[in-house]
mmCIF file of C-alpha atoms and ligand atoms in Angstrom:
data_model
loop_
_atom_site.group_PDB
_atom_site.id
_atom_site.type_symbol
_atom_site.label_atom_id
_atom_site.label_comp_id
_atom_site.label_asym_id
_atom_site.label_seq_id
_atom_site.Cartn_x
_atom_site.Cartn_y
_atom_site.Cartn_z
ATOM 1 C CA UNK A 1 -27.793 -19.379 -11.157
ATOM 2 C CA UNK A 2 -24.245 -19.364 -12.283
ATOM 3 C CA UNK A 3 -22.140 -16.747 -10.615
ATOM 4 C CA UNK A 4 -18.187 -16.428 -11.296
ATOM 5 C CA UNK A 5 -17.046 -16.860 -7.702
ATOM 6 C CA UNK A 6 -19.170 -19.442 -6.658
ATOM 7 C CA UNK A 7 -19.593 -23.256 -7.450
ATOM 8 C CA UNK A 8 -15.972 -23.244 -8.061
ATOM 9 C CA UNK A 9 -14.314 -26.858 -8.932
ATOM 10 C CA UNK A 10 -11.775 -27.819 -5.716
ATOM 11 C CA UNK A 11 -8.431 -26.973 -7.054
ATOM 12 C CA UNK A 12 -6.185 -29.684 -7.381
ATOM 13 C CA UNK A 13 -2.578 -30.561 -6.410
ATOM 14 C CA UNK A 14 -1.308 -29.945 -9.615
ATOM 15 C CA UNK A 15 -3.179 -26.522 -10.621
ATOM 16 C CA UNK A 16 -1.463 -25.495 -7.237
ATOM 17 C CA UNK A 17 1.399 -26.515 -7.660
ATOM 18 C CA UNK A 18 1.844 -24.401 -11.046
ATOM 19 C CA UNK A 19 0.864 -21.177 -8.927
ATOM 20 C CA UNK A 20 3.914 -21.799 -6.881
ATOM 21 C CA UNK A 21 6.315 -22.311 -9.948
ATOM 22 C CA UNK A 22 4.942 -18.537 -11.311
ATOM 23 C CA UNK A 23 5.552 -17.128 -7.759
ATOM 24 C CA UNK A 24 8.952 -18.472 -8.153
ATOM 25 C CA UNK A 25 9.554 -17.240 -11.344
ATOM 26 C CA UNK A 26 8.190 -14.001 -10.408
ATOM 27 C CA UNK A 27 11.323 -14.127 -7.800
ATOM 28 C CA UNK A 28 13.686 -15.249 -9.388
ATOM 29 C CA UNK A 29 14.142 -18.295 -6.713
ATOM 30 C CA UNK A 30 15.391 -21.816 -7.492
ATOM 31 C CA UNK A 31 14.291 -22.189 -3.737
ATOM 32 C CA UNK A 32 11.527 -23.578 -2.338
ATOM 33 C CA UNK A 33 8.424 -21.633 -2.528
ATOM 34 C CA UNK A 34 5.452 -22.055 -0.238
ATOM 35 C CA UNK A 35 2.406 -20.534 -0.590
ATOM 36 C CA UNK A 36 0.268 -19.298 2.770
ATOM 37 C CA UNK A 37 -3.495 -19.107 2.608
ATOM 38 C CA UNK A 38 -3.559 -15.837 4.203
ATOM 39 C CA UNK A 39 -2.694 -12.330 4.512
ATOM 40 C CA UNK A 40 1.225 -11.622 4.224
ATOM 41 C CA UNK A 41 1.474 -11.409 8.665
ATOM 42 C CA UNK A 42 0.502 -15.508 8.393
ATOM 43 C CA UNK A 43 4.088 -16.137 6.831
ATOM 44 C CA UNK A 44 5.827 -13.342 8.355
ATOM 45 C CA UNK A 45 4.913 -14.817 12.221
ATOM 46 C CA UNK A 46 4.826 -18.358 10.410
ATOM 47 C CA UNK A 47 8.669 -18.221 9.804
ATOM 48 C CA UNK A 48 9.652 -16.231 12.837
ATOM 49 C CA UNK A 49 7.983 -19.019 15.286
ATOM 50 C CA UNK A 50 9.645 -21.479 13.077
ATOM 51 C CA UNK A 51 12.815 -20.200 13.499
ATOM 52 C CA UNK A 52 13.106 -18.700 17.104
ATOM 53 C CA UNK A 53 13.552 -20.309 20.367
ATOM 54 C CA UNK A 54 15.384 -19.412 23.637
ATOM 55 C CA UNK A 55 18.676 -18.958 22.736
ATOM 56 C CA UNK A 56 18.332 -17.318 19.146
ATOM 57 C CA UNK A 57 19.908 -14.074 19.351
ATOM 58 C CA UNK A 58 18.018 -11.909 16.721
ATOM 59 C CA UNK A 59 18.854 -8.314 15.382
ATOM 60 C CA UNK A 60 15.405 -6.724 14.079
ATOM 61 C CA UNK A 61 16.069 -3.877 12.398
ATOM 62 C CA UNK A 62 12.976 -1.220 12.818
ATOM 63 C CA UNK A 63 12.187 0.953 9.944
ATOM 64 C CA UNK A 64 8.594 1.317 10.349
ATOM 65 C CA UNK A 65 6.045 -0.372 12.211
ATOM 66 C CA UNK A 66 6.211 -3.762 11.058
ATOM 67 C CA UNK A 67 9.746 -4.152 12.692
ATOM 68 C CA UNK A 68 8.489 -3.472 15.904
ATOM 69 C CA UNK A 69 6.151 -6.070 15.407
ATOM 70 C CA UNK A 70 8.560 -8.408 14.615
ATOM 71 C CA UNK A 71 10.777 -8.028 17.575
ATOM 72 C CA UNK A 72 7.834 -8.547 19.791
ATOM 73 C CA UNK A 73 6.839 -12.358 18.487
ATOM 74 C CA UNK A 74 11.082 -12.873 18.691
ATOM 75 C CA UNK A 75 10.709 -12.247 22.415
ATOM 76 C CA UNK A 76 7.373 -14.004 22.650
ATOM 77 C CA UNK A 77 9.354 -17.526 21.289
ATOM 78 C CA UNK A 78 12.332 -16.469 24.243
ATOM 79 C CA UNK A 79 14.588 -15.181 21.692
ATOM 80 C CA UNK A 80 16.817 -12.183 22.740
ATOM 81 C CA UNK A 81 16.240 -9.291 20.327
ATOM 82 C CA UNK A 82 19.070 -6.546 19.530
ATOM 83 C CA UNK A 83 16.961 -3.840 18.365
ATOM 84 C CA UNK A 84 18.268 -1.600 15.714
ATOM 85 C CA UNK A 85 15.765 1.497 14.970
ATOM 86 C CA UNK A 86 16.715 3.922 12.325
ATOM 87 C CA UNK A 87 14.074 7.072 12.342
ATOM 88 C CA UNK A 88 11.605 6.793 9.273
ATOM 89 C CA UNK A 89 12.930 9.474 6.944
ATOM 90 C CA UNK A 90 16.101 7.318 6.379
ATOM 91 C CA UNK A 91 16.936 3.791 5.747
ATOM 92 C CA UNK A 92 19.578 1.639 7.407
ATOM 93 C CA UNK A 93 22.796 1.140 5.868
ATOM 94 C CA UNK A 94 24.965 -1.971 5.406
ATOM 95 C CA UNK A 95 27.583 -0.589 7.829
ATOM 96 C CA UNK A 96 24.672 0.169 10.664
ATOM 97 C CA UNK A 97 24.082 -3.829 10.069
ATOM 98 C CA UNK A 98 27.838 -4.504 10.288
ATOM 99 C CA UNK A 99 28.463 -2.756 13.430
ATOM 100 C CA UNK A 100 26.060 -4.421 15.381
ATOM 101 C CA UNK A 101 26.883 -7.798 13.994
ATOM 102 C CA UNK A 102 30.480 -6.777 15.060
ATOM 103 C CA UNK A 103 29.036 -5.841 18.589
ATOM 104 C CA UNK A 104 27.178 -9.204 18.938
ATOM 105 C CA UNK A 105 28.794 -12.250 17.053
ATOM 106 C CA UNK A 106 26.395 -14.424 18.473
ATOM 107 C CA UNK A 107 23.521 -13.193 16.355
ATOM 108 C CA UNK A 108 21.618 -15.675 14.280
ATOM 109 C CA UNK A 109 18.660 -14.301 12.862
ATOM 110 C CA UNK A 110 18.363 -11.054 11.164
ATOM 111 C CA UNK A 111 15.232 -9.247 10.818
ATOM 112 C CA UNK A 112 14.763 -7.177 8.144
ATOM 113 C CA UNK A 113 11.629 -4.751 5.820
ATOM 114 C CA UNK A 114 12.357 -4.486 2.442
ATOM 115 C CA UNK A 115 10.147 -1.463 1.806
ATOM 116 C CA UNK A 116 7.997 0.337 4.269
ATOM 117 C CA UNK A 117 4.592 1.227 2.681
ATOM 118 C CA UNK A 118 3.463 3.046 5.800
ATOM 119 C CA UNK A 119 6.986 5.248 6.431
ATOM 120 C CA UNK A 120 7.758 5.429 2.952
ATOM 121 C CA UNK A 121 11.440 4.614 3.418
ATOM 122 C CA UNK A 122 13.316 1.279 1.427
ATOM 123 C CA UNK A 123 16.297 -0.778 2.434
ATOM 124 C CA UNK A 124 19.971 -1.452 0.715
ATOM 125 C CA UNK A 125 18.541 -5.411 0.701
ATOM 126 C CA UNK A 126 21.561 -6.175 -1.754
ATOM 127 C CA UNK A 127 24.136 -4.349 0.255
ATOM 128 C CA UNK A 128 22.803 -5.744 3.782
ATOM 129 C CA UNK A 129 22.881 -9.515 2.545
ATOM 130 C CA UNK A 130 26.212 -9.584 1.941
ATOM 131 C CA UNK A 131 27.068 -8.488 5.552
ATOM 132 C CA UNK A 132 24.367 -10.883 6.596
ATOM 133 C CA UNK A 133 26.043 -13.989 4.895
ATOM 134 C CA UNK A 134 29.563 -12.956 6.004
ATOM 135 C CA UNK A 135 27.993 -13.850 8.961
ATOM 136 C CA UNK A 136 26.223 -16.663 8.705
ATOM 137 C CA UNK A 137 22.841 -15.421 10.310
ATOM 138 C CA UNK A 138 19.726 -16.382 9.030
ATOM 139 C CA UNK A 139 18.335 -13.990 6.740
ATOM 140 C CA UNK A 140 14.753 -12.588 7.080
ATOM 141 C CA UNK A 141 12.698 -10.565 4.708
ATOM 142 C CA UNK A 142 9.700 -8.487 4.577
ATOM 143 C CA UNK A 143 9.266 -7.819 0.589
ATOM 144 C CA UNK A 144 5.739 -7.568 1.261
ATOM 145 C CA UNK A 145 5.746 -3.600 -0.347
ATOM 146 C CA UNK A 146 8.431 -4.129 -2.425
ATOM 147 C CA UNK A 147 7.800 -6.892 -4.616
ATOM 148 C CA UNK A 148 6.646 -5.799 -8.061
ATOM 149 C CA UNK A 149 7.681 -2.512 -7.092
ATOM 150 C CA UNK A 150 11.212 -2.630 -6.918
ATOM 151 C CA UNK A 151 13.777 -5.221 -7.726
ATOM 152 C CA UNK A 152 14.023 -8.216 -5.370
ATOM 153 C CA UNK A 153 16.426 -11.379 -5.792
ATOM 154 C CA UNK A 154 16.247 -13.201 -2.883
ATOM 155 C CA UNK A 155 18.653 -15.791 -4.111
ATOM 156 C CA UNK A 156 21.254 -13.078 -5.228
ATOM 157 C CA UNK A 157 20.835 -11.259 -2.506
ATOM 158 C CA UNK A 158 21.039 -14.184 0.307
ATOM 159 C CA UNK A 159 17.893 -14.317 1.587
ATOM 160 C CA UNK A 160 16.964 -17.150 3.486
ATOM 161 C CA UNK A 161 13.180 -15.931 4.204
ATOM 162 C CA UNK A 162 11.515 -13.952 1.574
ATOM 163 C CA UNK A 163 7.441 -13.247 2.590
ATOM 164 C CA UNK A 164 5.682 -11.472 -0.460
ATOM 165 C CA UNK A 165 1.662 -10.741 -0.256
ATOM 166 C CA UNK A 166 0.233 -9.848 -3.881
ATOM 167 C CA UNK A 167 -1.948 -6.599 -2.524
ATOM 168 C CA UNK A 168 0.402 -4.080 -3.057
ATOM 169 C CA UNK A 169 2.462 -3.025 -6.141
ATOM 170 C CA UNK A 170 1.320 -6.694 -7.608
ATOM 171 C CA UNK A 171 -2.419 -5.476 -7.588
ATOM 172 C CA UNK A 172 -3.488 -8.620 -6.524
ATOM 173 C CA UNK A 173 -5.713 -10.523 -3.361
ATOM 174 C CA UNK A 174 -4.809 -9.570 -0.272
ATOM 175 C CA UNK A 175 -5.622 -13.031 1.357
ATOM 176 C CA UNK A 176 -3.079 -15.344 0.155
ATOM 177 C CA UNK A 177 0.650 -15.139 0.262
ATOM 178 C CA UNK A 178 4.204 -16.540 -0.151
ATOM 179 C CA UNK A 179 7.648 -17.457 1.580
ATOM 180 C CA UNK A 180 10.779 -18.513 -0.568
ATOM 181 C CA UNK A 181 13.061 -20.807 1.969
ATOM 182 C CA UNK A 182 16.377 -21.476 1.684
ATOM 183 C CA UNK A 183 17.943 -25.444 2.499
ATOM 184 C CA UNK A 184 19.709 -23.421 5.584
ATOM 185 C CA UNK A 185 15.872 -21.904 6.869
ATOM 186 C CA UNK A 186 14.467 -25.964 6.549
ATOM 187 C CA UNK A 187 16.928 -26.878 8.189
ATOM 188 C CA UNK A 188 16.907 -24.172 11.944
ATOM 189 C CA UNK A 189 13.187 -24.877 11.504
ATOM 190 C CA UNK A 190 13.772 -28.466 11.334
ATOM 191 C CA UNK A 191 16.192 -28.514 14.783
ATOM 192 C CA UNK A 192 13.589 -25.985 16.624
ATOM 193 C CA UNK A 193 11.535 -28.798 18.880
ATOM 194 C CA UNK A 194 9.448 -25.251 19.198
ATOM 195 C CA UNK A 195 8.402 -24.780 15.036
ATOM 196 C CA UNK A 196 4.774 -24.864 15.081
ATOM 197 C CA UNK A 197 3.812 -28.251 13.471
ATOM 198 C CA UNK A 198 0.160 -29.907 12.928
ATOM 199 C CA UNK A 199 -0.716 -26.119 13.199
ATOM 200 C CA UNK A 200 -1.777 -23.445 10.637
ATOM 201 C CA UNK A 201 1.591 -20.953 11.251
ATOM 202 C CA UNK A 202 3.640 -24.509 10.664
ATOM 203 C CA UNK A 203 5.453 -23.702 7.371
ATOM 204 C CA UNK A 204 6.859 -27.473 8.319
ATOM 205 C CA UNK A 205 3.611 -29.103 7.513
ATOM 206 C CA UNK A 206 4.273 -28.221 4.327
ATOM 207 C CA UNK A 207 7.834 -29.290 3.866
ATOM 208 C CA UNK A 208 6.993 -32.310 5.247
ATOM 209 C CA UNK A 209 3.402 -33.448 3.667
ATOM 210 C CA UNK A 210 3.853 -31.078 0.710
ATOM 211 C CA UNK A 211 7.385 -30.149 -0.778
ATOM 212 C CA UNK A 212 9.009 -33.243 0.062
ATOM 213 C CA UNK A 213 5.968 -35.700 -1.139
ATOM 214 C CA UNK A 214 7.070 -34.017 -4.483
ATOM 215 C CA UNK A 215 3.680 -31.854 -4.456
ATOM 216 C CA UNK A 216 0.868 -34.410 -4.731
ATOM 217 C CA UNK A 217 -0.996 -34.150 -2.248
ATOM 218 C CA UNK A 218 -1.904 -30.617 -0.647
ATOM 219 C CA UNK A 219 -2.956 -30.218 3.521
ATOM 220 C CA UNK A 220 -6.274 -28.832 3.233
ATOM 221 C CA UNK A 221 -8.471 -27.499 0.491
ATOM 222 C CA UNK A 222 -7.176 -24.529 -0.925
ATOM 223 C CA UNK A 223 -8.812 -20.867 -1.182
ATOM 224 C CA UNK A 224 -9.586 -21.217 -4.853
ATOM 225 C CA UNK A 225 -10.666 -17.536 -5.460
ATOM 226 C CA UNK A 226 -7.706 -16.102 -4.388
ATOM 227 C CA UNK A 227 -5.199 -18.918 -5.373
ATOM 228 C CA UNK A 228 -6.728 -18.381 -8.768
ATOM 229 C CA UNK A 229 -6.233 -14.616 -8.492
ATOM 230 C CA UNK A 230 -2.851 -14.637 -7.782
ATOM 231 C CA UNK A 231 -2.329 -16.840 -10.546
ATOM 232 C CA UNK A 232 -4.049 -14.349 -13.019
ATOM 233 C CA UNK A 233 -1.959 -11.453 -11.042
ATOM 234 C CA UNK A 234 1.359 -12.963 -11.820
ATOM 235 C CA UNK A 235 0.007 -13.740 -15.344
ATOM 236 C CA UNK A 236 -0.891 -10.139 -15.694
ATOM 237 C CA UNK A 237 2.694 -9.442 -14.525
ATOM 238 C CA UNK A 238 4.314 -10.748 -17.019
ATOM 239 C CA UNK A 239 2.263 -9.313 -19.812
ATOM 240 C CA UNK A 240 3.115 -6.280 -18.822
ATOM 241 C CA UNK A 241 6.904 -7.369 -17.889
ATOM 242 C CA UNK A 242 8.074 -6.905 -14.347
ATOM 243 C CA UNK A 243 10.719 -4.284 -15.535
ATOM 244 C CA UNK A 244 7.765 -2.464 -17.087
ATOM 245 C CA UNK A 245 5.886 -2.715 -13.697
ATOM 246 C CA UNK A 246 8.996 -1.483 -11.563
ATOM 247 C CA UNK A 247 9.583 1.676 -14.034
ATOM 248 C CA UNK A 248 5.938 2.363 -13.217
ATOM 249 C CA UNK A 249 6.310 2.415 -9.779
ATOM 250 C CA UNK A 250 9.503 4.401 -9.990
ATOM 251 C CA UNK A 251 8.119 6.939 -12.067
ATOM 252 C CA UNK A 252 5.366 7.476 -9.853
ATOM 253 C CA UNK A 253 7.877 8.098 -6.574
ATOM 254 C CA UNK A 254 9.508 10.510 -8.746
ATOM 255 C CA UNK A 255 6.646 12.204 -9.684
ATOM 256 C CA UNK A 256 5.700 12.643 -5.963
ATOM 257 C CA UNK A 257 8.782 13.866 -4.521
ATOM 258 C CA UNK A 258 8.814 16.197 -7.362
ATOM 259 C CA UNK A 259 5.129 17.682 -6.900
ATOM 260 C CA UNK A 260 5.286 17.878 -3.451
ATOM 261 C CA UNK A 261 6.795 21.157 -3.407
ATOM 262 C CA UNK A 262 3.798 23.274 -4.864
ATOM 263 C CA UNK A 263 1.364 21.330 -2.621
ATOM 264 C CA UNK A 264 3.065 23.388 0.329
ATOM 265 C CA UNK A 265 4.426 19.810 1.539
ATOM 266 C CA UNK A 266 7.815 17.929 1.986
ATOM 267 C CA UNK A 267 9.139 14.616 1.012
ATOM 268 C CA UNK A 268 9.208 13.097 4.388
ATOM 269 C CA UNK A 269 12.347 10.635 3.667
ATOM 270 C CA UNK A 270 14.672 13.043 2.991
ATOM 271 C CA UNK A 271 16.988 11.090 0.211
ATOM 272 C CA UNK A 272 15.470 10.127 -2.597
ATOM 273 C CA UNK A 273 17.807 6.837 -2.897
ATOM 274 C CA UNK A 274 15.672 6.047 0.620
ATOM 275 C CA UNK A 275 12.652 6.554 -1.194
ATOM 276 C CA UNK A 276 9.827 3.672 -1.500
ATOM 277 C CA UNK A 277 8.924 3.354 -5.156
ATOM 278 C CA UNK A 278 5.603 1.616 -3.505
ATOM 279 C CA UNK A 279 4.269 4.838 -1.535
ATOM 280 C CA UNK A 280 5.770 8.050 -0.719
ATOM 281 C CA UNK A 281 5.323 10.072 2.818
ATOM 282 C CA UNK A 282 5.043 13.751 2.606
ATOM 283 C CA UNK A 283 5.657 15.755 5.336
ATOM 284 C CA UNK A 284 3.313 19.023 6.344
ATOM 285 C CA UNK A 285 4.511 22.161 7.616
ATOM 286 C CA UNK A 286 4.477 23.382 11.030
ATOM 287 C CA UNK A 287 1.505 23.522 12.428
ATOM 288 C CA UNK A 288 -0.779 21.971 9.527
ATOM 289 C CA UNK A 289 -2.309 18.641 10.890
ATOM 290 C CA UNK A 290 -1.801 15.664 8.652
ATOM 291 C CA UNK A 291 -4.744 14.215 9.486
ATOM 292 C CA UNK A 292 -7.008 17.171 8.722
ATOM 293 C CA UNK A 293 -5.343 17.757 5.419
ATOM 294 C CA UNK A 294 -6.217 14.069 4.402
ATOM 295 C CA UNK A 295 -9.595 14.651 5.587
ATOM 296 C CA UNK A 296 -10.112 17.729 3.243
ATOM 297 C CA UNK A 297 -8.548 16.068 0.181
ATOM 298 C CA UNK A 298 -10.682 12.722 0.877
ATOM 299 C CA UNK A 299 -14.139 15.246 0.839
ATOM 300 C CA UNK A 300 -13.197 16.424 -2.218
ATOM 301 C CA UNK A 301 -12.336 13.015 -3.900
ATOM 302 C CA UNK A 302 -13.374 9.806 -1.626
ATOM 303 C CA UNK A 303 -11.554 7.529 -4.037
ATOM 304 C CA UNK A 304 -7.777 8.974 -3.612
ATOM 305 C CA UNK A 305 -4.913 6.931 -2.329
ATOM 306 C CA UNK A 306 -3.970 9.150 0.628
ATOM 307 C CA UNK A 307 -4.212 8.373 4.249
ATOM 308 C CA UNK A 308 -2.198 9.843 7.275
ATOM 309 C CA UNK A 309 0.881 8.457 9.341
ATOM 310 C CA UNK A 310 -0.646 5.712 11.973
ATOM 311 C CA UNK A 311 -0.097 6.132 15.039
ATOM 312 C CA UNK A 312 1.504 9.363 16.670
ATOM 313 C CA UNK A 313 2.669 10.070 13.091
ATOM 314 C CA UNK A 314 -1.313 10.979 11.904
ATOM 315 C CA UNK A 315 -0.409 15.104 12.615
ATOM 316 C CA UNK A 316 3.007 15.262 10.630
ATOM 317 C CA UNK A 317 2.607 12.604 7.992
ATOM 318 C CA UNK A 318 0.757 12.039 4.805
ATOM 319 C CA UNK A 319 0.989 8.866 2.624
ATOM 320 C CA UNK A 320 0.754 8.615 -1.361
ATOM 321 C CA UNK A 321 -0.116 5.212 -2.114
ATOM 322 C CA UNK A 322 0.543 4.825 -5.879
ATOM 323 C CA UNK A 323 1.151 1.038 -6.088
ATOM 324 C CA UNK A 324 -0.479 -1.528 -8.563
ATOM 325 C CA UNK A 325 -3.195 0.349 -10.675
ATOM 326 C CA UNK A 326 -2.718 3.367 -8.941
ATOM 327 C CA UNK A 327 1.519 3.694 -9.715
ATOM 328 C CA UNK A 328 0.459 6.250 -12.494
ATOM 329 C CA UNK A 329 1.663 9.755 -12.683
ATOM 330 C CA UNK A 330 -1.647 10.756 -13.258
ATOM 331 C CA UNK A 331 -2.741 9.289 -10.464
ATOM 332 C CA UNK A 332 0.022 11.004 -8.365
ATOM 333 C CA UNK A 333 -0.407 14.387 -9.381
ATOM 334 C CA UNK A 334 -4.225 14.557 -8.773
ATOM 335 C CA UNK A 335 -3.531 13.392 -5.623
ATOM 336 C CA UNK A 336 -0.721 16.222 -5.505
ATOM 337 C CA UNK A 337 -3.448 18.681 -6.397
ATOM 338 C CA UNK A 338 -5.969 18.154 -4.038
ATOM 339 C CA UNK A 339 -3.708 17.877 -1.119
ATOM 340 C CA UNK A 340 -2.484 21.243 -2.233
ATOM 341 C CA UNK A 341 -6.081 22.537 -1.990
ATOM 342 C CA UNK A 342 -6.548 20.816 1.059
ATOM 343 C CA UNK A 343 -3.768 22.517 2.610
ATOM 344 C CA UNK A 344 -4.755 26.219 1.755
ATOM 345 C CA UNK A 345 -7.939 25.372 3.128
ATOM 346 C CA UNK A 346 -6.866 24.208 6.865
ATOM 347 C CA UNK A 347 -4.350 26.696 6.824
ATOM 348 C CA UNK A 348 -6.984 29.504 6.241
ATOM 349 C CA UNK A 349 -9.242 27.896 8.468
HETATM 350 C C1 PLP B 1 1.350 -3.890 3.525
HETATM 351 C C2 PLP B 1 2.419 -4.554 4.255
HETATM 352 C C3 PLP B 1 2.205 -5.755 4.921
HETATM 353 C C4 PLP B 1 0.840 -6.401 4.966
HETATM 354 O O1 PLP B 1 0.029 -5.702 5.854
HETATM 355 P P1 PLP B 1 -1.442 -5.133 5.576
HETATM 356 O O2 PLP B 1 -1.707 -4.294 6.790
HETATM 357 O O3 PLP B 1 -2.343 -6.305 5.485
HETATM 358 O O4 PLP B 1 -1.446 -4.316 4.327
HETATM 359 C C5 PLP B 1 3.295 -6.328 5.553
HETATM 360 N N1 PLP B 1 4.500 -5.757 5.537
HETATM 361 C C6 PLP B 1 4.731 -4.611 4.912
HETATM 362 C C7 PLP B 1 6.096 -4.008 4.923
HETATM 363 C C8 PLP B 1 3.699 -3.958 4.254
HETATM 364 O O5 PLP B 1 3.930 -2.796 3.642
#
């Protein structure tokens, strides 16, 4: 019996190939792009074991929780990490970054999230790149939540590592992924004797046996489903038009921040100019538990996109996630009313 994910035909060098140029496009990158067969985390430890060893000096910037996970595979490759945590209902500015490249000249890798889909909160990418280049670090970036979401020019904006995973505001698979690296990244992964190589994290395998073989011949068989759903994603991208997909998104954030309000709740990042177009965090009152509230809204309608804060943030926090098919303002306010509901009701309870 035929069935349309199965007996699919190998996918070839070339077919492959052409999914790359579209994820370029989509970025606006005359770099090289590499795709990762894998959720986004394969690229984002992929590039920081690439470019770390003893003797990097890194400053990860912590947003959310994905910074703190970066800073901890820095130290595991023997860099030494600066840490610079901003709390999650603000971003980090371009002067924070400044300061503490001021403080320690001898950084060389910068950390960085675009947007945070699980605090809510996005970064001045534009404004931080420029201090970045004025000092010649290497440029890391987590666009993960922001792409298709939000405008990101990683060539514009000087980044030397973009990572982008199609499962959020691109509505596609969640098990493939990208990196756009600059001539500068090739080359600190090329003089690292530590960059993973002959290994599945080794984004050098693919420079070497890939990009620079002029794309003929790929490493391994590709995941053909979801190579040939993030083709169709970034198809259906530019149907709609990315600007198109971005005002979605926006409008959507708005339409949070401005609901939240008469469901008895709080924007949780407290400037809107901080705000994630991807998600937004709401903030209960005093004594209301997140996590209860999210409960009560998910009994009355199991197919919402709410969840609580992770983590010690599940009693305070409560996430909107109106990305992809759900960045509607329909969407949004239905999940606006029944967190409203489900607030009277733990309240009176
Ligand atoms: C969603 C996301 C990822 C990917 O993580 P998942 O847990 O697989 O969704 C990575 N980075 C950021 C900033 C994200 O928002």
């Amino acid at each position: 019996m035929t069935h349309p994910f199965l007996d699919l035909a190998p996918m070839g060098a070339a077919e492959f190939a052409a999914i790359e140029d579209k994820v370029a496009r989509l970025l606006r990158t005359e770099q090289d792009v590499v795709i990762t067969q894998g959720e986004a985390l394969l690229p984002l430890e992929g590039c920081i074991r690439s470019a770390a060893q003893p003797g990097t000096v890194a400053l990860n910037v912590i947003t959310g929780p994905y910074g703190q996970t970066f800073g901890n595979w820095l130290r595991d490759c023997g860099a030494e990490v600066v840490d610079l945590a901003v709390p999650f209902h603000t971003a980090v500015t371009a002067e924070q970054i400044r300061a503490a490249l001021t403080e320690r000249p001898d950084i060389d890798f910068v950390s960085l999230v675009h947007a945070e889909a699980a605090t809510g909160n996005t970064n001045p990418v534009a404004e931080i790149g420029e201090a970045v280049r004025e000092h010649g670090a290497l440029f890391y970036l987590d666009a993960v939540a922001s792409v298709g979401a939000e405008p990101l020019l990683p060539d514009a904006w000087g980044v030397d590592l973009c990572v982008i995973g199609a499962q959020k505001a691109m509505g596609g698979p969640a098990g493939v992924s990208a990196v756009s690296v600059s001539e500068r990244a090739w080359k600190r992964f090329a003089d690292n004797p530590r960059a993973p190589r002959r290994s599945y994290l080794s984004l050098l395998d693919w420079k070497e046996r890939w990009v620079d073989g002029g794309r003929k011949a790929l490493l391994h068989a590709p995941a053909q489903l979801e190579m040939l759903a993030l083709g169709a994603c970034v198809d259906r991208i530019e149907e709609e038009g990315l600007d198109a997909l971005m005002a979605r998104h926006a409008e959507a954030a708005r339409a949070a921040r401005a609901g939240a309000a008469a469901a008895g709740l709080a924007p949780y990042v407290h400037d809107a100019r901080d705000a994630a177009p991807v998600a937004t965090t709401l903030r209960t009152p005093d004594g209301v538990d997140a996590s209860a509230v999210v409960a009560a809204a998910l009994a009355a309608d199991p197919a919402l996109p709410v969840a609580a804060g992770g983590g010690a943030l599940a009693h305070e926090m409560i996430r909107v996630n109106h990305y992809g098919p759900d960045a509607r303002v329909e969407v949004v306010e239905r999940c606006l009313a029944a967190l409203g509901a489900a607030v009277r009701k733990v309240r009176s309870a």
